Coordinates of C-alpha atoms in Angstrom, one line a residue:
X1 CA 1.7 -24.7 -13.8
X2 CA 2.8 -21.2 -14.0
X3 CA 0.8 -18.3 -16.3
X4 CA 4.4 -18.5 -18.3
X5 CA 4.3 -21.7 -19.1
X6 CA 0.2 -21.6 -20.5
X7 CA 1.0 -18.2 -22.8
X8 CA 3.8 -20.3 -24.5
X9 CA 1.7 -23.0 -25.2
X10 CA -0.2 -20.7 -27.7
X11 CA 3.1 -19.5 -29.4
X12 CA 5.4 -21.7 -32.1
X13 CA 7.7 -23.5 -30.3
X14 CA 5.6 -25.6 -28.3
X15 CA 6.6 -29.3 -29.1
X16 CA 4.9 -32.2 -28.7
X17 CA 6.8 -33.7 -25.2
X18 CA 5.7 -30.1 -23.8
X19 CA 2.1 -30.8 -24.8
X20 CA 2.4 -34.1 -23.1
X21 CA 3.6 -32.9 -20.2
X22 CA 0.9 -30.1 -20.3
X23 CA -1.9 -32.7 -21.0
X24 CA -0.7 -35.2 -17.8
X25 CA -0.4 -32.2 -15.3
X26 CA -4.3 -31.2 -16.9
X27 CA -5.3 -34.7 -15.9
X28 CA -3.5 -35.3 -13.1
X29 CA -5.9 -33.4 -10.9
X30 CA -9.3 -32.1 -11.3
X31 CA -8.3 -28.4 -9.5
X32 CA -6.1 -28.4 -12.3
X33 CA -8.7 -28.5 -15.0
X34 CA -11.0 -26.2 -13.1
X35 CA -8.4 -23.4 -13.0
X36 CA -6.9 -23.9 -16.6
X37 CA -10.9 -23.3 -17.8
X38 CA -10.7 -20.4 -15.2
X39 CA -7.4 -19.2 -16.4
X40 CA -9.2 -19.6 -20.4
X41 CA -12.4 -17.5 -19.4
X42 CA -10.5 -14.7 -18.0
X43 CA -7.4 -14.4 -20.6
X44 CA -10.6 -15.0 -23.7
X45 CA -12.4 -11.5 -21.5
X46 CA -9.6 -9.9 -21.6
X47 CA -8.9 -10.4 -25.4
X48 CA -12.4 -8.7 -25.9
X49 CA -11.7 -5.3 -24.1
X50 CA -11.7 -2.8 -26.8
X51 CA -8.8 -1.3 -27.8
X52 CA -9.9 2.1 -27.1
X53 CA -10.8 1.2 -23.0
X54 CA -7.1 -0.5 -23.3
X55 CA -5.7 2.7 -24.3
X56 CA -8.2 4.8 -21.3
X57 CA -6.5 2.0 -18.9
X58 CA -2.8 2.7 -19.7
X59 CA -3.2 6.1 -19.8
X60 CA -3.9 6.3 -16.8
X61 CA -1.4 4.3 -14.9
X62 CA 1.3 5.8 -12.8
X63 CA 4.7 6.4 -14.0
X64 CA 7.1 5.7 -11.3
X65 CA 10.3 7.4 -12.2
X66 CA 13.4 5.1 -13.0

């Protein structure tokens, strides 16, 4: 399952045949439950950085020139 596919699960759009096939790729395989959980934790930590250390972060990235 790629990162794409779980971020457009939270967004309108989703329909009910992609949920299904979401749900049977989920149960399919235990080591796919364990890393969607994973992949929950870390996206539901990341939601809780404040704003102002998101801000430090970006400013100090490196812009490559175009």
């Amino acid at each position: 399952m790629r990162v794409s596919t779980l971020i457009r699960r939270g967004r309108d759009g989703w329909n009910a045949a992609q949920e299904s096939a979401f749900q049977a790729w989920l149960q399919s395989d235990e080591r796919h439950r364990r890393s969607y959980e994973q992949w929950q934790a870390h996206w539901h930590a990341m939601d809780a950085i404040p704003a102002e250390a998101v801000a430090q972060l970006r400013s100090r990235l490196v812009r490559l020139p175009a």
